[in-house]
Short mmCIF file of C-alpha atoms and ligand atoms in Angstrom, two decimals:
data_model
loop_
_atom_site.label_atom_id
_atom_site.label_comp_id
_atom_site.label_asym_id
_atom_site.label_seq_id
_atom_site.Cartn_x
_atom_site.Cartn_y
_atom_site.Cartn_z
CA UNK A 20 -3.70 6.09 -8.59
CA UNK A 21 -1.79 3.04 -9.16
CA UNK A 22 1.68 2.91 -6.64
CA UNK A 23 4.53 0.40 -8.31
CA UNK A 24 6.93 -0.70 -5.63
CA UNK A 25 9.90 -3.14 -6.03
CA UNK A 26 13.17 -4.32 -4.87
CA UNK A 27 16.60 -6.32 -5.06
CA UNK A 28 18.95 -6.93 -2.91
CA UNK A 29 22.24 -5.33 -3.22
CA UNK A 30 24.42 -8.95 -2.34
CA UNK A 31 26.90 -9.99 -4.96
CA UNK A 32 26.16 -8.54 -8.86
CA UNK A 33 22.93 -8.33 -10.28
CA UNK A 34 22.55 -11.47 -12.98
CA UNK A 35 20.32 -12.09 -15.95
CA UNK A 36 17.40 -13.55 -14.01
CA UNK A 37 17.22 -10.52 -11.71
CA UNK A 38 17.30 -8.31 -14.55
CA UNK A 39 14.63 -9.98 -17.08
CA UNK A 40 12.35 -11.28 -14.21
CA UNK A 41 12.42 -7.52 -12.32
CA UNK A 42 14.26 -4.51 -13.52
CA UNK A 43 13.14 -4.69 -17.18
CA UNK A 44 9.86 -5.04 -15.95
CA UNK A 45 9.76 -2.29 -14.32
CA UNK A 46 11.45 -0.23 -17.31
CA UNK A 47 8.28 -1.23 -18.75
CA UNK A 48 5.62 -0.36 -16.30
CA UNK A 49 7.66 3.31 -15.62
CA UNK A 50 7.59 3.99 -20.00
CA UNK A 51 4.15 2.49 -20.62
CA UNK A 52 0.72 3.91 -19.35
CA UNK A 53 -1.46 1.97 -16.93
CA UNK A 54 -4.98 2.09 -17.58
CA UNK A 55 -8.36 1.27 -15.35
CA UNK A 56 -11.09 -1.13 -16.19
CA UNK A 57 -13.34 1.76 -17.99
CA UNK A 58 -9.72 2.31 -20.05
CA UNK A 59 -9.18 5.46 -18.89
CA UNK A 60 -5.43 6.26 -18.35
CA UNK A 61 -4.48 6.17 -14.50
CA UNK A 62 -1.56 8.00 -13.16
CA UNK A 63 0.52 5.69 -11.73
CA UNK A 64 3.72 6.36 -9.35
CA UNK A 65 6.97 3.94 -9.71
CA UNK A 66 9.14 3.01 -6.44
CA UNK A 67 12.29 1.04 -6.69
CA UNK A 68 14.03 0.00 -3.92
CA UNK A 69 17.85 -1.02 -3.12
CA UNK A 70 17.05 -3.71 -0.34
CA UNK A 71 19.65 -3.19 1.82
CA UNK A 72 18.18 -4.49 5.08
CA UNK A 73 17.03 -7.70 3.32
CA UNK A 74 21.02 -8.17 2.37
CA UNK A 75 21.75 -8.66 5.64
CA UNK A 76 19.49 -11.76 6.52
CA UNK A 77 22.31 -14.24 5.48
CA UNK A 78 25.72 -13.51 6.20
CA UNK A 79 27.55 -10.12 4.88
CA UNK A 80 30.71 -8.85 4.36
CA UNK A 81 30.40 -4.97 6.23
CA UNK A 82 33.07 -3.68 3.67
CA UNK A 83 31.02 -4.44 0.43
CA UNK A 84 27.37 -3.39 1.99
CA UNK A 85 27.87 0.10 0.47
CA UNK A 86 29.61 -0.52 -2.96
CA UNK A 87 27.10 -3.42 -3.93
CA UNK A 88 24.60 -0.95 -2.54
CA UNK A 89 25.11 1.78 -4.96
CA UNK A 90 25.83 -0.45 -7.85
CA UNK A 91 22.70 -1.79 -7.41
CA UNK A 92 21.18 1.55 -7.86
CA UNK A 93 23.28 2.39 -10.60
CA UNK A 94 22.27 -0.56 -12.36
CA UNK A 95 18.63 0.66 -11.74
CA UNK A 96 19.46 3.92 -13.84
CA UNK A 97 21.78 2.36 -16.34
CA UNK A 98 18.89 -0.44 -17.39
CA UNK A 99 16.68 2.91 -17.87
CA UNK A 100 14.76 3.16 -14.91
CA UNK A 101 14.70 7.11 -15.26
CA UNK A 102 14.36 9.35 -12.37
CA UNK A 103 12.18 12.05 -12.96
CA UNK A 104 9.93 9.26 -13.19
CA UNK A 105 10.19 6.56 -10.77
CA UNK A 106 11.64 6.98 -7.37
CA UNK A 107 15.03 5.45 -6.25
CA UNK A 108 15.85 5.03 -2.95
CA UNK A 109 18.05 2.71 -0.39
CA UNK A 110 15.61 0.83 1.88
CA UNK A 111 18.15 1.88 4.93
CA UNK A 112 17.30 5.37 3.91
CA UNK A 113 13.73 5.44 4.80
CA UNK A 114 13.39 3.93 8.48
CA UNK A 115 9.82 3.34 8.60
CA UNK A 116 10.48 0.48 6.82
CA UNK A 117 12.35 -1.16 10.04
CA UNK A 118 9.53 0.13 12.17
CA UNK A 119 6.52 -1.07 10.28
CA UNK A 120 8.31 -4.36 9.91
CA UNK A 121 8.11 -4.76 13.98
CA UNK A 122 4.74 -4.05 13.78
CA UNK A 123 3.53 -6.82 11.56
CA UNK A 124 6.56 -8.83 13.01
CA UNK A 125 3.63 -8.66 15.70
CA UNK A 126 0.67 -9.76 14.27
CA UNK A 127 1.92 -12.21 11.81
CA UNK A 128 1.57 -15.61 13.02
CA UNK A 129 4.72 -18.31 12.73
CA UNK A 130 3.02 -20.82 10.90
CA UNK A 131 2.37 -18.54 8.35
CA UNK A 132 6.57 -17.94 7.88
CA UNK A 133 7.16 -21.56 8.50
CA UNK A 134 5.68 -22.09 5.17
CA UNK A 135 7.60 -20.18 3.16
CA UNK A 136 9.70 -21.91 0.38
CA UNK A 137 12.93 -19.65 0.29
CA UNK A 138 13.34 -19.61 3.85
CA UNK A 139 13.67 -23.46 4.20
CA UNK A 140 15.44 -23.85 1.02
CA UNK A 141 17.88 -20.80 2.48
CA UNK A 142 18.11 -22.07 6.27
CA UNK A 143 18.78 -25.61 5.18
CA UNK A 144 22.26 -24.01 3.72
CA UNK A 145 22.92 -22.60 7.73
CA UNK A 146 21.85 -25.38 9.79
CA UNK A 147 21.60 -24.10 13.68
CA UNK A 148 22.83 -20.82 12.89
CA UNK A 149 19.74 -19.43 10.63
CA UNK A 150 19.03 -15.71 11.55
CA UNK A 151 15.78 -14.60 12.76
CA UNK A 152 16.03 -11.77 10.36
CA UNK A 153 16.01 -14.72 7.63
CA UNK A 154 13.03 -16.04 8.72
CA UNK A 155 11.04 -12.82 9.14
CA UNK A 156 12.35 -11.36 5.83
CA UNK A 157 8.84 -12.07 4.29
CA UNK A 158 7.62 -9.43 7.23
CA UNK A 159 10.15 -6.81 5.84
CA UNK A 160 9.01 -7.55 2.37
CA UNK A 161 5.53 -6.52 3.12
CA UNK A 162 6.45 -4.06 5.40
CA UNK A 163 8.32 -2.38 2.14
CA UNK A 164 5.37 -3.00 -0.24
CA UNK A 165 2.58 -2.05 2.24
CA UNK A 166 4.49 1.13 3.07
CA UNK A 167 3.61 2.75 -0.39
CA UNK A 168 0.05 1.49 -0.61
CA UNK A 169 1.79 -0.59 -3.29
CA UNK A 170 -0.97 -2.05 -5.81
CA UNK A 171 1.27 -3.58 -8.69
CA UNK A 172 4.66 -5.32 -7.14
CA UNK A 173 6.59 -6.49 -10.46
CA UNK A 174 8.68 -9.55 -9.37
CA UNK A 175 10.06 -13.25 -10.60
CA UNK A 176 7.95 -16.21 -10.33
CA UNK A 177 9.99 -17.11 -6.96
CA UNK A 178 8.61 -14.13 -5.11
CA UNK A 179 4.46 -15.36 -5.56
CA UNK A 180 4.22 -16.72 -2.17
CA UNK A 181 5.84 -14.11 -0.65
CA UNK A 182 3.12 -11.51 -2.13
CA UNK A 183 0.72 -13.96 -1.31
CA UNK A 184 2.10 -13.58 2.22
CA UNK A 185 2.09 -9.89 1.53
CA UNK A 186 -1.99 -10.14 0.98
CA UNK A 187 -2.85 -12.07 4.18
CA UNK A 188 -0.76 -9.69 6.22
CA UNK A 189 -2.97 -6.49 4.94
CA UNK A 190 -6.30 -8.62 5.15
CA UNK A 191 -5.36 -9.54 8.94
CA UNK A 192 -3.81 -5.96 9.67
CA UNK A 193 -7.27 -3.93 8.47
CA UNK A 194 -9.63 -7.01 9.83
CA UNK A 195 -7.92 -6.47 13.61
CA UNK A 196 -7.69 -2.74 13.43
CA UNK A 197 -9.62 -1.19 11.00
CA UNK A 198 -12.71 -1.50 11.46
CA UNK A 199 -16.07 -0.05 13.89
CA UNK A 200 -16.31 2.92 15.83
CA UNK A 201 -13.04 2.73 18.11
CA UNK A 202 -11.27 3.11 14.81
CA UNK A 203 -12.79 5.75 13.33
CA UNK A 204 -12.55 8.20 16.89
CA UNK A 205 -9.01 7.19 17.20
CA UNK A 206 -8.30 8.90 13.74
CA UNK A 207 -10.65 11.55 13.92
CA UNK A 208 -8.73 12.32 17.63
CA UNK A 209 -4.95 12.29 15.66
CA UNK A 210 -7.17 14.63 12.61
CA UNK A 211 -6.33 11.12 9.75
CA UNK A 212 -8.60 10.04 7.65
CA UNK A 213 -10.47 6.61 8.86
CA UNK A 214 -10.03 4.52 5.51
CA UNK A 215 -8.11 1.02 5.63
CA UNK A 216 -4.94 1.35 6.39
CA UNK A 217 -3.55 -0.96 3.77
CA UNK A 218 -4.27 -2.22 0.61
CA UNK A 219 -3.96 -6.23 -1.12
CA UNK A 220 -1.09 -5.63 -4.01
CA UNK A 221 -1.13 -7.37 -6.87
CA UNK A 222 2.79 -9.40 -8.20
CA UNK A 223 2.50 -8.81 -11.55
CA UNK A 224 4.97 -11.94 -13.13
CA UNK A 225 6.03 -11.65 -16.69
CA UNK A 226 5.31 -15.26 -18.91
CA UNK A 227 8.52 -14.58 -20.24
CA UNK A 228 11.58 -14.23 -18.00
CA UNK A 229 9.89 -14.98 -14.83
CA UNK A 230 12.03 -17.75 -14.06
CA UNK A 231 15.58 -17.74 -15.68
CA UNK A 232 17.39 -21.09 -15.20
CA UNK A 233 21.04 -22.13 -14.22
CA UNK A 234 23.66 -22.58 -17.02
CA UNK A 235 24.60 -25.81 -15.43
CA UNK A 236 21.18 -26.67 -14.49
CA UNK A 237 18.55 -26.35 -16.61
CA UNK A 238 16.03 -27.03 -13.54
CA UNK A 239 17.63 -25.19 -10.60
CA UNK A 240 16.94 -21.30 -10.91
CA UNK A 241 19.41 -18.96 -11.53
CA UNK A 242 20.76 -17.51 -8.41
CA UNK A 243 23.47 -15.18 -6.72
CA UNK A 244 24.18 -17.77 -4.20
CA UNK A 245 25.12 -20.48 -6.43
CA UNK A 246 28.90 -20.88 -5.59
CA UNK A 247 29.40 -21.42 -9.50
CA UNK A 248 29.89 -18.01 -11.17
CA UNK A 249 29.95 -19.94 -14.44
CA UNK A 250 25.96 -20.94 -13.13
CA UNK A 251 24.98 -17.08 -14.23
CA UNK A 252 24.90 -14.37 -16.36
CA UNK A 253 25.95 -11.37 -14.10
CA UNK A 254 24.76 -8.14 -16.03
CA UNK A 255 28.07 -6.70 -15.98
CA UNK A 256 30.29 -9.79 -17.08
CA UNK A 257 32.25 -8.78 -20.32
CA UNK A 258 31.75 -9.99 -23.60
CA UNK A 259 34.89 -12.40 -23.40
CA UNK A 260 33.12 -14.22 -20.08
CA UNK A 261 29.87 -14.11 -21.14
CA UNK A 262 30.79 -16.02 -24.25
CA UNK A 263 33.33 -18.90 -22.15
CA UNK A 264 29.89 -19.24 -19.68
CA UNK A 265 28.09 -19.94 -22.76
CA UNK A 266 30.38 -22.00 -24.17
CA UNK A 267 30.99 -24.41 -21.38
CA UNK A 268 26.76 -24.06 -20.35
CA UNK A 269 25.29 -27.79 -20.10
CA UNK A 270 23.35 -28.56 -23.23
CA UNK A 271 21.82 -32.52 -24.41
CA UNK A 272 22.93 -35.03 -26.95
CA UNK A 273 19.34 -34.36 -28.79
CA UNK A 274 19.73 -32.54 -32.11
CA UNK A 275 18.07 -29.37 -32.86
CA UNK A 276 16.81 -26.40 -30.34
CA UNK A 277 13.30 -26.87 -29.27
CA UNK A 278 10.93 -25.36 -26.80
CA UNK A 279 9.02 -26.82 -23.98
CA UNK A 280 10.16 -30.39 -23.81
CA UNK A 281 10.09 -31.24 -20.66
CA UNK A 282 13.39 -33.49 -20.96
CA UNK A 283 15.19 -30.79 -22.36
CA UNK A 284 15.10 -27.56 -19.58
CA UNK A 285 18.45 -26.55 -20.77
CA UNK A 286 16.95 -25.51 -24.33
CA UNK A 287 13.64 -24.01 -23.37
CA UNK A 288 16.08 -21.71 -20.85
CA UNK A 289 18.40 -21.12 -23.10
CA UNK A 290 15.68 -20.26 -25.94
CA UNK A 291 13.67 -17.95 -23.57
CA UNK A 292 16.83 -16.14 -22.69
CA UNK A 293 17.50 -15.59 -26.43
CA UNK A 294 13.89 -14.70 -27.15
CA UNK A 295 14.16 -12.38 -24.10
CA UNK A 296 17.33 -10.21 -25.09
CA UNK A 297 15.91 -9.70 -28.85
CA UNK A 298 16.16 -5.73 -29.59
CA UNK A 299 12.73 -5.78 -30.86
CA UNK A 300 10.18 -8.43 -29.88
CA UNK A 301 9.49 -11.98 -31.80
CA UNK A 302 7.24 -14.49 -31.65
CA UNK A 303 8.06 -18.19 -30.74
CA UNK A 304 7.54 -19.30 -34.31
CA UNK A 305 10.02 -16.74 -36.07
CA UNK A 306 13.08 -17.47 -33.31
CA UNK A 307 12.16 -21.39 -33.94
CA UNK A 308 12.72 -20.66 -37.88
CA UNK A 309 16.03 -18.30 -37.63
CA UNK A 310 17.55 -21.60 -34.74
CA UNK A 311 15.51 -24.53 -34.52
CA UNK A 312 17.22 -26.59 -36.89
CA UNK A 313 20.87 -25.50 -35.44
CA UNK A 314 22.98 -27.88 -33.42
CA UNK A 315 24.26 -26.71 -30.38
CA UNK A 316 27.70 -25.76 -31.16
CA UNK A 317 25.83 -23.42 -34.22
CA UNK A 318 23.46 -22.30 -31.84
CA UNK A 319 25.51 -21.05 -28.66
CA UNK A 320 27.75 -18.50 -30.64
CA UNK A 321 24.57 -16.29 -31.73
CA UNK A 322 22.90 -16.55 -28.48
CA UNK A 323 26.10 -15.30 -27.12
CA UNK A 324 26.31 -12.50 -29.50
CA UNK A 325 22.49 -11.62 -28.64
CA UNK A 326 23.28 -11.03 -25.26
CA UNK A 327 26.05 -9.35 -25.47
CA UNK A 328 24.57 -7.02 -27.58
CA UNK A 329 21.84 -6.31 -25.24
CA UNK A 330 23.47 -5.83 -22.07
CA UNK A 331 26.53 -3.88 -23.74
CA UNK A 332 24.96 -0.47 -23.76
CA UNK A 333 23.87 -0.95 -19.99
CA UNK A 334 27.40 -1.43 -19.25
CA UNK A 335 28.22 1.41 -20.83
CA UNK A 336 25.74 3.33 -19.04
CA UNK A 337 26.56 2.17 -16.27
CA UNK A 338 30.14 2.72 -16.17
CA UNK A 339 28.88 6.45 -16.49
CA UNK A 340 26.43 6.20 -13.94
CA UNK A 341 29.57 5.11 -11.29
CA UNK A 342 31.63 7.22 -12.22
CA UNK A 343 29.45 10.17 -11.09
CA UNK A 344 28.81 9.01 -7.37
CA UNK A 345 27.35 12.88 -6.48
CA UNK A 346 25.03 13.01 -9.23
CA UNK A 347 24.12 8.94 -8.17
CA UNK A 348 23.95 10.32 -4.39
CA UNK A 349 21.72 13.36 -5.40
CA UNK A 350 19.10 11.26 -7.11
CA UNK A 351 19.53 8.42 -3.85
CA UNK A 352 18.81 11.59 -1.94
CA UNK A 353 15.94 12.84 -3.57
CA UNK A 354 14.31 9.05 -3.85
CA UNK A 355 14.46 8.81 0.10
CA UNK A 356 12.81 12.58 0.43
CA UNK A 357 10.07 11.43 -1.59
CA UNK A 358 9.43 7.98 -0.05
CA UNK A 359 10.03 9.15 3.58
CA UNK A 360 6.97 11.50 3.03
CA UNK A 361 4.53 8.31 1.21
CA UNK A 362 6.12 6.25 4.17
CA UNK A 363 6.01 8.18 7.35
CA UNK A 364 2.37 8.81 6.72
CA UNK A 365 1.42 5.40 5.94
CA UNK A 366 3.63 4.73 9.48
CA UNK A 367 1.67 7.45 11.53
CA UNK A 368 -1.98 5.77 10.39
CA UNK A 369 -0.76 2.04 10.94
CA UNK A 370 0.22 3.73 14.76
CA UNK A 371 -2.85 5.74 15.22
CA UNK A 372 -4.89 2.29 13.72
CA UNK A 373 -2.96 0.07 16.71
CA UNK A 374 -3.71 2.51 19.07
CA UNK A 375 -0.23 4.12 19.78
CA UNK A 376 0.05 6.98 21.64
CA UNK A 377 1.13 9.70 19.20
CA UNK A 378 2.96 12.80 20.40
CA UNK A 379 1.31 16.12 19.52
P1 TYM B 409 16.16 -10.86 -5.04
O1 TYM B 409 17.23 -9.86 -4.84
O2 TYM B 409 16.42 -12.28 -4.69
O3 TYM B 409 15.69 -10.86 -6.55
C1 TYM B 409 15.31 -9.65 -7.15
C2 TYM B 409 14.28 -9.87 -8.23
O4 TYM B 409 14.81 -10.75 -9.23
C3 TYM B 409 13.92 -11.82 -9.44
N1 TYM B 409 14.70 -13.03 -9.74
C4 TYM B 409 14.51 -13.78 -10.84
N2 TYM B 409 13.64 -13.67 -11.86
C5 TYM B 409 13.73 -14.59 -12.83
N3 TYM B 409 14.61 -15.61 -12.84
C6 TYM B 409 15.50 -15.76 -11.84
N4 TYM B 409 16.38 -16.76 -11.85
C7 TYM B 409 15.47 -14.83 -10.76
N5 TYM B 409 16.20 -14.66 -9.62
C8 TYM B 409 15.70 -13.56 -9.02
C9 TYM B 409 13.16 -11.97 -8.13
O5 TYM B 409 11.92 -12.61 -8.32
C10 TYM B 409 13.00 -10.52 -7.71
O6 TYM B 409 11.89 -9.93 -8.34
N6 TYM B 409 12.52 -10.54 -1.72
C11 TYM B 409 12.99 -9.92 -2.93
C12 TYM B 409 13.43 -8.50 -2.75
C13 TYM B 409 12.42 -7.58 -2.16
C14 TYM B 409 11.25 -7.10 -2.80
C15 TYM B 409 10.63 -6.24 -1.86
C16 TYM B 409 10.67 -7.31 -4.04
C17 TYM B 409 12.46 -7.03 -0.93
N7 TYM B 409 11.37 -6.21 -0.74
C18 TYM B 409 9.43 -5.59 -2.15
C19 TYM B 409 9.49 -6.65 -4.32
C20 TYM B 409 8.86 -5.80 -3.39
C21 TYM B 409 14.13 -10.78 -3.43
O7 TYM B 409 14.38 -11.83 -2.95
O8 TYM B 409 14.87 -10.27 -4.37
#
């Protein structure tokens, strides 16, 4: 079977990019079937995760953990991520993920981490005060994906090195302990099947959406730590805001809306967003017809309108979703039963692999 696993991080509100580089993704992936190379249909089971612990690598607030925490998850629900389908679950909830983290905190070597793109571009902002948990997030990020046996981890564009990360860690981790006799009597003496441990997942990146751009920068991504609010789309700004961010968004002196020229990021980002929000899908050539010819001050107002229109009903959901925090706490509740049981078992064969002592 095919195992989806994914996450965000519950800091600040959820914005555009989050939601059409991730969560609609995985709306997709829970709704559509999944087939194998002889196209047979495979069953395939959905995880998505509220991040928690990966919130807490640059600094927090301790009094806004838990709201931003379940409105995450709400969010989840309210963008139709459906329970009796996928699982939802707070990353806090499940502790294996903290203990197979210092596991591979263990065998992952610094260079590899030293490499990584958002940690320097994130330390830079903290100068001598960078966390360790910053720098080992990528750890916790496998630790999370690895957990489930994860095949398919739907993501934005900025999270491909980290999977890539996520791959050498599994190839090292089954390479050191995996393999030859030793292996295979130390889990036929705790009765678990002698298979590798983990498996290489796949980030499966959307063309479209993969990399939503600042409204004041048309080459710096779109980002919850940009101090500028007006920078973003949060998915839960009202129609009045969402228009006034729009409004005021950089644009060029160029006339007409075109796609893909390189001295024009702002259009291309503004254009995929539009194309991105459409209630049913259209090709490049039929958005270019309906807006290509409009100036900017024509164009803004309907891409305004479009997303509005899209992200209304999730609001609406949502509202409903929050304003029921037992039935939201019942379906956290039944998430973490359901990974604890995929996770604890992964745990007790990584142990059993390393050559822990297990007690009877
Ligand atoms: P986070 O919270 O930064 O982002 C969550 C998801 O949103 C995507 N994303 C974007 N996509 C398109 N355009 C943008 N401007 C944009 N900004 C963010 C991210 O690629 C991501 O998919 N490390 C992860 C969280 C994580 C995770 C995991 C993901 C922790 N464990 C396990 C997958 C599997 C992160 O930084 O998320």
């Amino acid at each position: 079977p095919e195992r989806v696993l994914s996450g965000v991080q519950p800091t600040g509100s959820l914005h555009l990019g989050n939601y059409l580089g991730a969560i609609r993704q995985w709306v997709d992936f829970q709704n559509e079937d999944q087939f194998n190379d002889d196209g047979e249909v495979v069953p395939v089971e959905n995880f998505f995760c509220v991040v928690d612990l990966h919130a807490i690598t640059m600094p927090h607030d301790p009094k806004d953990l838990q709201e931003s925490t379940l409105s995450s998850a709400a969010l989840y629900l309210a963008a139709g991520i459906d329970p009796t389908k996928s699982k939802i679950f707070v990353q806090s909830h499940v502790p294996a993920h903290s203990e197979l983290a210092w596991l591979l905190n263990c065998i992952t070597p610094m260079g590899w981490l030293e490499r990584m793109i958002q940690f320097k571009e994130k330390a830079k902002k903290q100068g001598e005060s960078v966390g360790v948990g910053l720098f080992s997030y990528p750890i916790l990020m496998a630790a999370d994906i690895m957990l489930y046996q994860s095949t398919k981890v739907p993501v934005g564009e900025d999270q491909r090195q980290h999977l890539e990360l996520t791959r050498d860690i599994v190839r090292r981790f089954n390479d050191l302990f995996c393999k030859g006799n030793p292996y295979k009597k130390r889990c036929k003496a705790a009765g678990v099947p002698s298979r590798p441990v983990f498996v290489e997942p796949d980030a499966i990146i959307l063309k479209e959406g993969a990399r939503v751009m600042s409204l004041t920068d048309g080459s710096s991504k779109m980002s919850k730590s940009d101090p500028s609010d007006a920078s973003r789309i949060n998915v839960l700004d009202d129609p009045k805001t969402i228009r006034d961010k729009i409004k005021r968004c950089k644009t060029d002196a160029i006339p007409g809306i075109e796609w893909d020229n390189p001295d024009r990021p702002e259009a291309t980002n503004l254009l995929n967003i539009y194309s991105a929000v459409q209630p049913t899908k259209r090709t490049k050539e039929e958005i270019l017809k309906e807006v290509g010819e409009m100036t900017w001050g024509e164009f803004k107002p309907v891409i305004a309108d479009a997303i509005v229109n899209h992200l209304t009903p999730i609001q609406d959901r949502y509202y409903e979703v929050r304003n029921d925090p037992d039935a939201l706490n019942e379906i956290l509740k039944q998430g973490a039963d359901a990974a604890n049981e995929v996770a604890e078992r992964t745990l007790l064969n990584t142990k059993v692999a390393m050559g822990f002592n297990i007690p009877p």
